Coordinates of N, CA, C and O in Angstrom, one line a residue:
D1 N 110.5 104.5 90.5 CA 109.6 103.5 91.2 C 110.0 103.5 92.7 O 109.1 103.4 93.5
L2 N 111.3 103.5 93.0 CA 111.7 103.4 94.3 C 111.2 104.6 95.1 O 110.7 104.5 96.2
V3 N 111.3 105.8 94.6 CA 110.8 107.0 95.2 C 109.3 107.0 95.4 O 108.8 107.2 96.5
A4 N 108.6 106.6 94.4 CA 107.1 106.6 94.4 C 106.7 105.5 95.4 O 105.7 105.7 96.2
D5 N 107.3 104.3 95.4 CA 107.0 103.3 96.4 C 107.2 103.7 97.8 O 106.4 103.4 98.7
A6 N 108.3 104.4 98.0 CA 108.6 104.9 99.4 C 107.5 105.9 99.8 O 107.0 106.0 100.9
A7 N 107.1 106.8 98.8 CA 106.1 107.8 99.1 C 104.7 107.1 99.5 O 104.0 107.5 100.4
L8 N 104.4 106.0 98.7 CA 103.2 105.3 99.0 C 103.2 104.7 100.4 O 102.2 104.7 101.2
A9 N 104.4 104.1 100.8 CA 104.5 103.5 102.1 C 104.4 104.6 103.2 O 103.7 104.4 104.2
L10 N 105.0 105.8 103.0 CA 104.9 106.8 103.9 C 103.4 107.3 104.1 O 103.0 107.6 105.2
L11 N 102.7 107.5 103.0 CA 101.3 107.9 103.1 C 100.5 106.9 103.9 O 99.7 107.3 104.7
A12 N 100.7 105.6 103.7 CA 100.0 104.6 104.4 C 100.4 104.6 105.9 O 99.5 104.5 106.8
E13 N 101.6 104.9 106.2 CA 102.1 104.8 107.6 C 101.9 106.1 108.4 O 101.4 106.1 109.5
R14 N 102.1 107.3 107.7 CA 102.1 108.5 108.4 C 101.0 109.5 108.0 O 100.9 110.6 108.5
G15 N 100.4 109.2 106.9 CA 99.4 110.2 106.3 C 100.1 111.2 105.5 O 101.3 111.3 105.3
M16 N 99.2 112.2 105.0 CA 99.7 113.2 104.1 C 100.8 114.1 104.7 O 101.7 114.5 104.1
R17 N 100.6 114.4 106.0 CA 101.6 115.3 106.7 C 103.0 114.6 106.8 O 103.9 115.3 107.0
G18 N 103.0 113.3 106.8 CA 104.3 112.6 106.9 C 105.0 112.5 105.5 O 106.1 112.0 105.5
L19 N 104.4 112.9 104.5 CA 105.0 112.8 103.1 C 105.8 114.1 102.8 O 105.2 115.1 102.5
T20 N 107.1 114.0 103.0 CA 107.9 115.1 102.6 C 109.1 114.6 101.7 O 109.3 113.3 101.7
H21 N 109.7 115.4 101.0 CA 110.8 115.0 100.1 C 111.9 114.3 101.0 O 112.4 113.3 100.6
R22 N 112.2 114.9 102.1 CA 113.2 114.4 103.0 C 112.8 113.0 103.6 O 113.7 112.1 103.6
A23 N 111.6 112.9 104.0 CA 111.1 111.6 104.5 C 111.2 110.5 103.4 O 111.5 109.4 103.7
V24 N 110.9 110.9 102.2 CA 111.0 109.9 101.1 C 112.4 109.5 100.9 O 112.7 108.3 100.7
D25 N 113.3 110.5 100.9 CA 114.7 110.1 100.7 C 115.2 109.1 101.8 O 115.8 108.1 101.5
Q26 N 114.8 109.4 103.0 CA 115.2 108.5 104.1 C 114.5 107.1 104.0 O 115.2 106.1 104.1
A27 N 113.2 107.1 103.7 CA 112.5 105.8 103.6 C 113.1 105.0 102.4 O 113.1 103.7 102.5
A28 N 113.5 105.6 101.3 CA 114.0 104.9 100.2 C 115.5 104.6 100.3 O 116.0 103.9 99.4
G29 N 116.1 105.1 101.3 CA 117.6 104.9 101.5 C 118.4 105.6 100.5 O 119.5 105.2 100.1
L30 N 117.9 106.8 100.1 CA 118.6 107.6 99.1 C 119.3 108.8 99.8 O 118.9 109.3 100.9
P31 N 120.3 109.4 99.2 CA 121.0 110.6 99.7 C 119.9 111.7 99.7 O 119.1 111.8 98.9
Q32 N 120.1 112.6 100.7 CA 119.2 113.7 100.9 C 119.3 114.6 99.6 O 120.3 114.8 99.0
G33 N 118.1 115.0 99.2 CA 118.0 115.8 97.9 C 117.6 114.9 96.7 O 117.2 115.5 95.7
S34 N 117.7 113.6 96.8 CA 117.4 112.8 95.6 C 115.9 112.9 95.2 O 115.7 113.1 94.0
T35 N 115.0 112.9 96.1 CA 113.6 113.0 95.7 C 113.3 114.4 95.1 O 112.6 114.5 94.1
S36 N 113.9 115.4 95.7 CA 113.7 116.7 95.2 C 114.3 116.9 93.8 O 113.7 117.6 93.0
N37 N 115.3 116.2 93.5 CA 115.9 116.2 92.1 C 114.9 115.6 91.1 O 114.9 116.0 90.0
L38 N 114.2 114.6 91.6 CA 113.3 113.8 90.7 C 111.9 114.6 90.6 O 111.3 114.7 89.5
A39 N 111.4 115.0 91.7 CA 110.1 115.7 91.8 C 110.3 117.0 92.6 O 110.3 117.0 93.8
R40 N 110.6 118.1 91.9 CA 111.0 119.3 92.5 C 110.0 119.9 93.5 O 110.3 120.4 94.5
T41 N 108.7 119.8 93.1 CA 107.6 120.4 94.0 C 106.8 119.3 94.6 O 106.9 118.2 94.3
R42 N 106.0 119.7 95.6 CA 105.1 118.8 96.2 C 104.1 118.2 95.2 O 103.8 117.0 95.2
Q43 N 103.6 119.1 94.3 CA 102.7 118.6 93.3 C 103.3 117.6 92.4 O 102.7 116.6 92.1
A44 N 104.6 117.8 92.1 CA 105.3 116.8 91.2 C 105.4 115.5 92.0 O 105.3 114.4 91.4
L45 N 105.7 115.5 93.3 CA 105.8 114.3 94.1 C 104.5 113.6 94.2 O 104.4 112.4 94.1
L46 N 103.4 114.4 94.4 CA 102.1 113.8 94.5 C 101.7 113.1 93.1 O 101.2 112.0 93.1
E47 N 102.0 113.8 92.0 CA 101.7 113.2 90.7 C 102.5 111.9 90.5 O 101.9 110.9 90.0
L48 N 103.8 111.9 90.8 CA 104.6 110.7 90.7 C 104.0 109.6 91.5 O 103.9 108.4 91.1
T49 N 103.5 109.9 92.7 CA 102.9 108.9 93.6 C 101.6 108.4 93.1 O 101.4 107.2 93.1
V50 N 100.8 109.3 92.6 CA 99.5 108.9 92.0 C 99.7 107.9 90.8 O 99.1 106.9 90.6
R51 N 100.7 108.3 89.9 CA 101.0 107.5 88.8 C 101.4 106.1 89.2 O 101.0 105.1 88.6
R52 N 102.3 106.0 90.2 CA 102.7 104.7 90.7 C 101.6 103.9 91.3 O 101.5 102.7 91.1
L53 N 100.8 104.6 92.1 CA 99.6 103.9 92.7 C 98.7 103.3 91.6 O 98.3 102.1 91.8
A54 N 98.5 104.0 90.6 CA 97.6 103.5 89.5 C 98.3 102.2 88.9 O 97.6 101.2 88.6
E55 N 99.6 102.3 88.7 CA 100.3 101.1 88.1 C 100.2 99.9 89.0 O 99.9 98.8 88.6
R56 N 100.4 100.1 90.3 CA 100.4 99.0 91.2 C 99.0 98.5 91.5 O 98.7 97.3 91.5
E57 N 98.0 99.4 91.5 CA 96.6 98.9 91.7 C 96.1 98.2 90.5 O 95.2 97.4 90.7
A58 N 96.5 98.6 89.3 CA 96.1 97.9 88.1 C 96.5 96.4 88.2 O 95.7 95.5 87.8
R59 N 97.6 96.1 88.8 CA 98.0 94.7 89.0 C 97.2 94.0 90.1 O 96.8 92.9 90.0
V60 N 96.9 94.8 91.2 CA 96.2 94.2 92.3 C 94.7 93.9 91.9 O 94.2 92.8 92.1
L61 N 94.1 94.9 91.2 CA 92.7 94.7 90.8 C 92.6 93.8 89.6 O 91.5 93.3 89.3
A62 N 93.7 93.5 88.9 CA 93.7 92.6 87.8 C 92.6 92.9 86.8 O 91.7 92.0 86.6
L63 N 92.6 94.1 86.2 CA 91.6 94.5 85.3 C 91.4 93.5 84.1 O 90.4 93.3 83.6
H64 N 92.5 92.9 83.8 CA 92.5 91.9 82.7 C 91.7 90.6 83.1 O 91.4 89.8 82.2
E65 N 91.4 90.4 84.4 CA 90.7 89.3 84.8 C 89.2 89.5 84.9 O 88.4 88.7 85.3
L66 N 88.8 90.8 84.6 CA 87.3 91.1 84.7 C 86.6 90.1 83.8 O 87.0 89.9 82.7
P67 N 85.4 89.7 84.2 CA 84.7 88.7 83.4 C 84.0 89.4 82.1 O 83.8 90.6 82.1
D68 N 83.7 88.5 81.2 CA 82.9 89.0 80.0 C 81.5 89.3 80.5 O 81.0 88.5 81.3
P69 N 80.9 90.3 80.1 CA 79.6 90.7 80.5 C 78.6 89.5 80.3 O 77.6 89.4 81.0
R70 N 78.8 88.7 79.3 CA 77.9 87.6 79.0 C 77.9 86.5 80.1 O 77.0 85.7 80.1
A71 N 78.9 86.6 81.0 CA 79.0 85.6 82.1 C 78.0 85.9 83.2 O 77.8 85.1 84.0
G72 N 77.4 87.1 83.1 CA 76.4 87.5 84.1 C 76.9 88.2 85.3 O 78.1 88.4 85.5
T73 N 75.9 88.7 86.1 CA 76.3 89.5 87.2 C 77.0 88.7 88.3 O 77.8 89.3 89.1
G74 N 76.7 87.4 88.4 CA 77.4 86.6 89.4 C 78.9 86.6 89.2 O 79.7 86.7 90.2
S75 N 79.4 86.6 88.0 CA 80.8 86.6 87.7 C 81.4 88.0 88.1 O 82.5 88.1 88.6
L76 N 80.6 89.0 87.8 CA 81.1 90.4 88.2 C 81.2 90.5 89.7 O 82.2 91.0 90.2
V77 N 80.2 90.0 90.4 CA 80.2 90.1 91.9 C 81.4 89.3 92.4 O 82.2 89.8 93.3
D78 N 81.7 88.1 91.9 CA 82.9 87.4 92.3 C 84.2 88.1 92.0 O 85.1 88.2 92.9
A79 N 84.3 88.7 90.8 CA 85.5 89.5 90.5 C 85.7 90.7 91.4 O 86.8 91.0 91.9
L80 N 84.6 91.4 91.7 CA 84.7 92.6 92.5 C 85.0 92.2 94.0 O 85.8 92.9 94.7
A81 N 84.5 91.1 94.4 CA 84.8 90.6 95.8 C 86.3 90.2 95.9 O 86.9 90.5 96.9
L82 N 86.8 89.5 94.9 CA 88.2 89.2 94.9 C 89.1 90.4 94.9 O 90.1 90.5 95.6
A83 N 88.7 91.4 94.1 CA 89.5 92.7 94.0 C 89.5 93.4 95.3 O 90.5 93.9 95.8
T84 N 88.3 93.4 96.0 CA 88.2 94.1 97.3 C 89.0 93.3 98.3 O 89.7 93.9 99.1
H85 N 89.0 92.0 98.3 CA 89.7 91.2 99.2 C 91.2 91.5 99.1 O 92.0 91.7 100.1
R86 N 91.7 91.5 97.8 CA 93.1 91.8 97.6 C 93.5 93.2 98.1 O 94.6 93.4 98.7
A87 N 92.6 94.2 97.9 CA 92.9 95.5 98.3 C 93.0 95.7 99.8 O 93.8 96.5 100.3
L88 N 92.1 94.9 100.5 CA 92.0 95.1 101.9 C 93.0 94.2 102.7 O 93.1 94.4 103.9
T89 N 93.5 93.2 102.1 CA 94.4 92.3 102.8 C 95.9 92.5 102.4 O 96.6 93.3 103.0
R90 N 96.3 91.8 101.4 CA 97.7 91.9 100.9 C 98.1 93.3 100.5 O 99.3 93.5 100.4
N91 N 97.2 94.1 100.1 CA 97.6 95.4 99.6 C 96.9 96.6 100.3 O 96.6 97.6 99.8
R92 N 96.8 96.4 101.6 CA 96.2 97.4 102.5 C 96.9 98.7 102.4 O 96.3 99.8 102.4
E93 N 98.2 98.7 102.3 CA 99.1 99.9 102.2 C 98.6 100.8 101.0 O 98.5 102.0 101.1
L94 N 98.4 100.1 99.9 CA 97.9 100.9 98.7 C 96.6 101.5 98.9 O 96.3 102.6 98.5
T95 N 95.7 100.8 99.5 CA 94.3 101.3 99.8 C 94.4 102.5 100.7 O 93.8 103.6 100.5
L96 N 95.2 102.4 101.8 CA 95.4 103.6 102.7 C 96.0 104.8 101.9 O 95.6 105.9 102.1
A97 N 97.0 104.5 101.1 CA 97.6 105.6 100.3 C 96.6 106.2 99.4 O 96.6 107.5 99.2
R98 N 95.8 105.4 98.7 CA 94.8 106.0 97.8 C 93.8 106.9 98.6 O 93.4 107.9 98.1
Y99 N 93.4 106.5 99.7 CA 92.5 107.3 100.5 C 93.1 108.6 100.9 O 92.5 109.7 100.8
E100 N 94.4 108.6 101.3 CA 95.1 109.8 101.6 C 95.2 110.7 100.4 O 94.9 112.0 100.5
L101 N 95.5 110.2 99.2 CA 95.6 111.0 98.0 C 94.2 111.5 97.6 O 94.1 112.6 97.1
A102 N 93.2 110.7 97.7 CA 91.8 111.1 97.4 C 91.4 112.3 98.2 O 90.8 113.3 97.8
L103 N 91.7 112.2 99.5 CA 91.4 113.3 100.4 C 92.1 114.6 100.1 O 91.6 115.7 100.0
E104 N 93.4 114.4 99.8 CA 94.2 115.6 99.4 C 93.7 116.2 98.1 O 93.7 117.4 97.9
A105 N 93.2 115.4 97.2 CA 92.7 115.8 95.9 C 91.4 116.7 96.1 O 91.1 117.5 95.2
T106 N 90.7 116.5 97.2 CA 89.6 117.3 97.4 C 90.0 118.8 97.8 O 89.2 119.7 97.6
R107 N 91.2 119.0 98.2 CA 91.7 120.3 98.6 C 92.6 120.9 97.5 O 92.9 122.1 97.6
R108 N 93.0 120.2 96.6 CA 94.0 120.6 95.5 C 93.4 120.3 94.1 O 93.5 119.2 93.7
P109 N 92.8 121.3 93.5 CA 92.2 121.0 92.2 C 93.2 120.5 91.2 O 92.8 119.6 90.3
E110 N 94.4 120.9 91.2 CA 95.4 120.4 90.3 C 95.7 118.9 90.5 O 95.9 118.2 89.5
L111 N 95.6 118.5 91.7 CA 95.8 117.1 92.0 C 94.5 116.3 91.7 O 94.6 115.2 91.2
R112 N 93.4 116.9 91.9 CA 92.1 116.2 91.6 C 92.1 115.9 90.1 O 91.7 114.8 89.7
A113 N 92.5 116.8 89.2 CA 92.5 116.5 87.8 C 93.4 115.4 87.5 O 93.1 114.5 86.7
Y114 N 94.6 115.4 88.1 CA 95.6 114.3 87.8 C 95.1 113.0 88.4 O 95.2 111.9 87.8
F115 N 94.5 113.0 89.6 CA 94.0 111.8 90.3 C 92.9 111.2 89.4 O 92.8 110.0 89.2
D116 N 92.0 112.0 89.0 CA 90.8 111.5 88.2 C 91.3 110.9 86.9 O 90.8 109.9 86.4
A117 N 92.3 111.6 86.2 CA 92.8 111.1 85.0 C 93.5 109.7 85.2 O 93.3 108.8 84.3
A118 N 94.2 109.6 86.2 CA 94.9 108.3 86.5 C 93.9 107.2 86.8 O 94.2 106.0 86.4
G119 N 92.8 107.5 87.3 CA 91.7 106.5 87.6 C 90.8 106.2 86.5 O 89.9 105.3 86.6
A120 N 90.9 107.0 85.4 CA 90.0 106.8 84.3 C 90.0 105.4 83.7 O 88.9 104.9 83.3
R121 N 91.1 104.8 83.6 CA 91.1 103.5 83.0 C 90.4 102.5 83.8 O 89.7 101.6 83.2
F122 N 90.4 102.6 85.1 CA 89.6 101.7 86.0 C 88.1 102.0 85.7 O 87.3 101.0 85.5
R123 N 87.7 103.2 85.8 CA 86.3 103.6 85.6 C 85.8 103.2 84.3 O 84.7 102.6 84.1
D124 N 86.6 103.5 83.2 CA 86.2 103.2 81.9 C 85.9 101.7 81.7 O 84.9 101.3 81.1
Q125 N 86.8 100.8 82.2 CA 86.6 99.4 82.1 C 85.3 98.9 82.8 O 84.6 98.1 82.3
L126 N 85.1 99.5 84.0 CA 84.0 99.1 84.8 C 82.7 99.6 84.2 O 81.7 98.9 84.2
V127 N 82.7 100.8 83.7 CA 81.5 101.3 83.0 C 81.2 100.5 81.8 O 80.0 100.1 81.6
A128 N 82.1 100.1 81.0 CA 81.9 99.2 79.9 C 81.3 97.9 80.3 O 80.4 97.3 79.7
L129 N 81.9 97.3 81.4 CA 81.4 96.0 81.9 C 79.9 96.1 82.3 O 79.1 95.3 82.0
V130 N 79.6 97.1 83.1 CA 78.3 97.3 83.7 C 77.3 97.6 82.5 O 76.2 97.2 82.5
T131 N 77.8 98.3 81.5 CA 76.9 98.6 80.4 C 76.6 97.3 79.6 O 75.5 97.0 79.3
G132 N 77.6 96.5 79.5 CA 77.5 95.2 78.9 C 76.5 94.3 79.6 O 75.9 93.4 79.0
L133 N 76.4 94.5 80.9 CA 75.4 93.7 81.7 C 74.0 94.3 81.6 O 73.1 93.7 82.2
G134 N 73.9 95.4 80.9 CA 72.5 95.9 80.6 C 72.1 97.1 81.5 O 71.0 97.6 81.4
S135 N 73.1 97.7 82.2 CA 72.7 98.9 83.0 C 72.4 100.1 82.1 O 73.1 100.4 81.1
M136 N 71.3 100.8 82.4 CA 70.9 102.0 81.7 C 71.7 103.2 82.2 O 71.7 104.2 81.5
E137 N 72.2 103.1 83.4 CA 73.0 104.2 84.0 C 74.3 103.7 84.6 O 74.4 103.6 85.9
P138 N 75.2 103.2 83.8 CA 76.4 102.6 84.4 C 77.3 103.5 85.2 O 77.9 103.0 86.1
D139 N 77.3 104.8 85.0 CA 78.1 105.6 85.8 C 77.6 105.6 87.3 O 78.4 105.7 88.2

């Protein structure tokens, strides 16, 4: 978690070019080579970072707080507004890191597959909610 959190912070601060094994070691206060021992390749480091991002964003977005579809669209709008506010204020770093990873995933098919799989639980819950609200095309 320490390595992945340092990687997320670096992505938000420096962008994708600033994310290196050495930079993560330094940002995490670890001996040189520690990140490389945990995530040997850049792909492994990116996957570790995506996994941690999904864990942290699940708490931020509070998927467990999504309203019951029977509560109507107003409740959904309120929940999405709250999630957006959380993402853009107290959790801005995670949002910036997600954008960096999403952009990188457009260039790396192996990362795209991993990125999409990590985000599936978010999409699946929202699709179910929108379907429950009566959408004929929830995707």
